[in-house]
Amino acid sequence: MSSVAVSIHESYREKLRNNRLGLWLFFVSEAFMFGGLLAARFYLWREDGVVVRPALDQQLGLIVTSVLLLSSYFMNRAETAIAHDDRENFLSGLLITAFLGLVFLAGVVIFEWGGHIKPWDGVFGAVLFGMTGMHALHVLSGVIFILIIWWNGRKGHFSADRHWGVEACAIYWHYVDLVWIFFYPALYLIGRVVH
Amino acid sequence: MGNTKSGIYRIGIVVLVALAALTGIEYIVAVTFNSAAVLFLIALAKAALVLQYFMHVYRLWSEEEH
Amino acid sequence: MSLFSLPAVKGLIAQILGTIAGMALTTVIRALMGLPAWKAEPAWVVGALLGGVAFLFAVGAFDDWLQWMVGKETPLRHGPPPDRPAWTRYFSVDYNHKVIGIQYTVWGLFLLMAGGTFALAFRTELLRSGMQFLGLELFNNFIGLHGIVMIGGILLGVGGMANYLVPLMLGAEDMAFPRLNALGFWFNVPGALLILSSLLVGGWDAGWTGYPPLSARGPIGYQLFFLGVYFIGLSSIVGAVNLLVTILHMRPKGMSLFRMPIFVWGVFATSLIQLTATQLIGLSFLMVLVERTLGMGFFDPGLAGPGKALLEGGGDPILFQHLFWFYSHPAVYIFILPGLAVIGELLPVFARKPLFGYKWVALSSLAIALVGFLVWAHHMFVSGMNPGLRVPFMFATLLVAVPTGVKFFSWVGTIWGGKLHFPTPMLFVLGAISVFLIGGLTGPILGTVPTNMPLHDSYFVVGHFHATMFGGFVFPFFAALYFWYPKVTGRMYNETLGKIHFWLMTPAFWAQTLGQMTVGVMGMRRRIADYDPALGNGMIQAGHVVITIAGFAIAFGVLLMIYNFIRSAEVGKVAGSNPWRSRSPEWQIPSPVPEHSFAAPVTVVGEPYDYGLAGSTYVRMAAAGDD
Ligand code: HEM
Ligand SMILES: [Cu+2]
């Protein structure tokens, strides 16, 4: 090692400020990608100039949407808990969130993808699988993120004043939910049904 | 409701109920008069709730601990 | 020390092994699913992806984060590696922004030369009509590779300048996220290798724009091209996050936004584009990738079957063009905004005069970045898109000329009445202005619908964009290399060689770009391997000869520069800390810059460009004297 360790004296707070802004900028970036998918959906799912959509299982749509919203509540609960040094609710909140995330994934991957539309079924299949696939990848990474945080939390990491990892995980999870708030109506609700 | 833990939990529940209600309204709008504009506006409202109460976007410009 | 302990070499080996592993994995999965086990295309896609990721793991880009995942904290590593010679840090994951800046620059120069070599090859082919030594397919592969490798090189050059200079200009020790910074650089290595290795699997023949349906049907090389671009795009995005946070949060005391160096403004505007628009080229290429791999019909209308159109019908290639140009038009501003900012940065130093209209110049960068998002369809006037979009996009396009004009006024105003000096960097700055003027004047011609129609897809377009990219990036980049060379190495480059480089390259470039426009007007189409020798009353051949010779002259000039830099690093005369009498913070500290840059905190106490004003000071350092 060369020179003195007078190095970076970033305090935790300064780092936190940077981390937050960085993560939000990443969200902005991702928003353009998800926006591109939405643009593709409204560009391609048209018939004679009218916006259309495929016949999807509406019950399934409502269920997975509700599950994801519920998971966001528990994530918020977990973050609030650690901010008040309540480890019990923190850890249980994380586990419930991850579980609900997996339920959502199962709903999409097993039931939605197992339905009558396949990826190679024209623009309906392409856009449906493109949007749900990209979103599912984010859900999956979110679940993994949650489990890592949970595992470290169980070992006693994180505290009321130092839990950027939890905060990052939480807002990432909410972001994934936020995307679905737009994807759900775009896929399931908007436009005339075409069989 | 303030900053106490139970206060924040309660806000969480209120937001969750609001989100669920808006989702229900979305569904009803879709099966009755199916207006893309209304559906989009509802989605925006839901997004605003998530951004404010779950993602705490204001932390970006407020000076605050943790 | 054995070669195999070099992280970069480890990464290369891992990339090869990862590719093989990915192919094997795909084959096994397919066999388990009861499909015919071997299918080249999916095997290559998974292999290439896994190979690229394996490179990053093996080179060590994720080391610290993997530790964090299991709850360990890792202090930031500083300095050269303790157990290896110091030079090996350039082939390792190093967190110092100055090292990363040099890694970017050198890898960028390498790519620019590789891309240039492709160009020289097909330029030589075009010396005569008829086919000489390149086959038609190889010709098409080379124009595509030339385009995308050059773009990669430019992005790396931009990253090099930004990473090296921005923290120094902010008086900061490093970037906001040093680890992410290193990852951002290393993405580019497997990415570029993927693009180059596409030649081994059939290449790709649609040009750098990769339009479907051709790209949805051509050889497997397309997949490596798409994945390579995806990696480089990830680098752009994480780099932009890093630069934006650094600029917004790490300015020194007293440096309000309107006291930032103009280069930092340029990088700020560029980063906003890189952060957002890059996602769209990634998405559009990813969509073609899955279209090819899984049969998802986004773009290729040919997949259409009869009957129920939406369930069986194919997609729409125009959608691809919209998504693609939503990135690729703003991308041209990614290239030029830092370059134009270098012009603004250097002119006051060599004119010993304040930068004319500083605030307007700063804001014009932002304005260009924002308006640049609203003009993409000017590449699609004749594509068959909704014709109602033409006129709005034409007006939006012409609007870009306003903030661009602001910059020209500022340059002229700064030169006007200045005490001019003409060392090599200043010459390149003036060359940049002259060349960018040619590019800027031909832009509105192409942006106007009626003139665009006959010129689209002709060599006129080729002339236009080479002038903008050389004027907006290459010349300023070279100016920057010469200008900051003494800061980086502590020694002066050879001035005579630098001047020869300039006087060789500038006229050659004018000849090249004006020649390209001329043959374009004569009827030369772009991306075509052959031409009718009777075009332009038989003058077209002469035009191509001029362009080709000019191309070789430029290449020679670049080699001269490289030689100059390598040689001067050893024999150049010692430069001292501030040979250009600049006011910027990085010149107030020793050359080469010490590991931790600033020994004491920097405070900004005045305006950045008040050259020649008595008693004015920009930065104050606790220890050293002022100005
Ligand atoms: C004054 C502002 C500019 C205007 C109005 C303008 C306009 C245009 C138009 C209309 C085209 C499409 C021509 C066609 O294919 O029919 C074009 C092509 C192009 N321009 Fe510009 N341009 C401007 C500045 C720039 C700058 C600053 C750069 C880059 C540094 C640039 C790079 C390019 C490239 C690379 C292409 C060709 C893309 C391709 O098809 O491969 N332009 N420009
Ligand atoms: Cu353009």
Short mmCIF file of C-alpha atoms and ligand atoms in Angstrom, two decimals, chain C residues 151 208-209 211 324-325 328-329 331-333 335-336 378-382 397-398 400-401 404 436 439-448 452-453 455-458 461-462 464-470 472-473 526-527, ligand 1:
data_model
loop_
_atom_site.label_atom_id
_atom_site.label_comp_id
_atom_site.label_asym_id
_atom_site.label_seq_id
_atom_site.Cartn_x
_atom_site.Cartn_y
_atom_site.Cartn_z
CA ILE C 151 -18.95 3.90 -31.48
CA TRP C 208 -24.30 -1.03 -37.22
CA THR C 209 -28.01 -0.20 -37.02
CA TYR C 211 -32.36 -3.35 -38.62
CA PHE C 324 -33.35 2.11 -31.87
CA TRP C 325 -33.20 5.77 -32.84
CA SER C 328 -29.07 6.32 -31.32
CA HIS C 329 -29.92 9.87 -32.13
CA ALA C 331 -26.20 8.93 -28.65
CA VAL C 332 -24.60 11.31 -31.11
CA TYR C 333 -24.86 13.96 -28.40
CA PHE C 335 -20.28 11.64 -28.27
CA ILE C 336 -20.11 15.34 -28.92
CA HIS C 378 -35.45 12.28 -38.67
CA HIS C 379 -33.61 9.05 -39.43
CA MET C 380 -36.88 7.52 -40.57
CA PHE C 381 -38.35 10.04 -42.99
CA VAL C 382 -38.41 7.50 -45.79
CA THR C 397 -34.55 18.71 -35.58
CA LEU C 398 -33.98 22.21 -36.84
CA VAL C 400 -31.26 21.73 -32.24
CA ALA C 401 -29.37 24.22 -34.37
CA THR C 404 -25.53 24.41 -31.15
CA PHE C 436 -17.79 20.55 -36.75
CA GLY C 439 -21.04 18.65 -39.98
CA GLY C 440 -23.35 21.16 -38.40
CA LEU C 441 -24.20 22.79 -41.70
CA THR C 442 -25.06 19.51 -43.38
CA GLY C 443 -27.28 18.41 -40.49
CA PRO C 444 -30.17 20.77 -41.27
CA ILE C 445 -29.95 19.79 -44.94
CA LEU C 446 -30.61 16.22 -43.90
CA GLY C 447 -33.12 17.24 -41.29
CA THR C 448 -35.35 18.92 -43.83
CA ASN C 452 -33.54 14.36 -46.97
CA MET C 453 -35.48 12.20 -49.41
CA LEU C 455 -29.96 12.14 -49.82
CA HIS C 456 -31.06 9.44 -47.40
CA ASP C 457 -28.85 6.36 -47.43
CA SER C 458 -26.36 8.09 -49.68
CA VAL C 461 -25.08 11.10 -44.91
CA VAL C 462 -21.75 9.36 -44.42
CA HIS C 464 -22.28 14.44 -42.62
CA PHE C 465 -21.85 12.18 -39.69
CA HIS C 466 -18.14 11.76 -40.05
CA ALA C 467 -17.79 15.53 -39.92
CA THR C 468 -19.92 15.75 -36.79
CA MET C 469 -18.16 12.91 -35.05
CA PHE C 470 -14.68 14.10 -35.95
CA GLY C 472 -17.47 16.84 -32.07
CA PHE C 473 -15.41 14.01 -30.72
CA ARG C 526 -23.92 3.96 -48.56
CA ARG C 527 -23.19 0.38 -47.46
C1 HEM D 1 -26.95 20.12 -36.46
C2 HEM D 1 -27.53 19.12 -35.99
C3 HEM D 1 -27.79 17.83 -36.74
C4 HEM D 1 -28.81 17.56 -37.57
C5 HEM D 1 -29.91 18.48 -37.94
C6 HEM D 1 -28.64 16.20 -38.03
C7 HEM D 1 -29.49 15.55 -38.88
C8 HEM D 1 -29.31 14.27 -39.35
C9 HEM D 1 -30.25 13.56 -40.16
C10 HEM D 1 -31.57 14.09 -40.64
C11 HEM D 1 -29.74 12.33 -40.42
C12 HEM D 1 -30.40 11.22 -41.21
C13 HEM D 1 -29.99 11.20 -42.60
C14 HEM D 1 -30.59 10.04 -43.29
O1 HEM D 1 -30.21 8.90 -42.99
O2 HEM D 1 -31.45 10.26 -44.15
C15 HEM D 1 -28.49 12.27 -39.76
C16 HEM D 1 -27.68 11.16 -39.78
C17 HEM D 1 -26.65 11.00 -38.91
N1 HEM D 1 -26.14 11.95 -38.05
FE1 HEM D 1 -26.78 13.84 -37.87
N2 HEM D 1 -27.52 15.69 -37.50
C18 HEM D 1 -26.98 16.65 -36.68
C19 HEM D 1 -25.87 16.53 -35.93
C20 HEM D 1 -25.21 15.34 -35.76
C21 HEM D 1 -24.18 15.13 -34.81
C22 HEM D 1 -23.66 16.19 -33.87
C23 HEM D 1 -23.78 13.85 -34.94
C24 HEM D 1 -22.73 13.06 -34.23
C25 HEM D 1 -21.78 13.33 -33.54
C26 HEM D 1 -24.56 13.26 -35.96
C27 HEM D 1 -24.43 11.95 -36.35
C28 HEM D 1 -25.18 11.35 -37.30
C29 HEM D 1 -25.05 9.97 -37.69
C30 HEM D 1 -24.10 8.95 -37.09
C31 HEM D 1 -25.96 9.76 -38.70
C32 HEM D 1 -26.14 8.48 -39.51
C33 HEM D 1 -26.85 7.43 -38.80
C34 HEM D 1 -26.98 6.20 -39.68
O3 HEM D 1 -27.95 6.10 -40.40
O4 HEM D 1 -26.10 5.34 -39.61
N3 HEM D 1 -25.42 14.19 -36.46
N4 HEM D 1 -28.24 13.46 -39.12
#
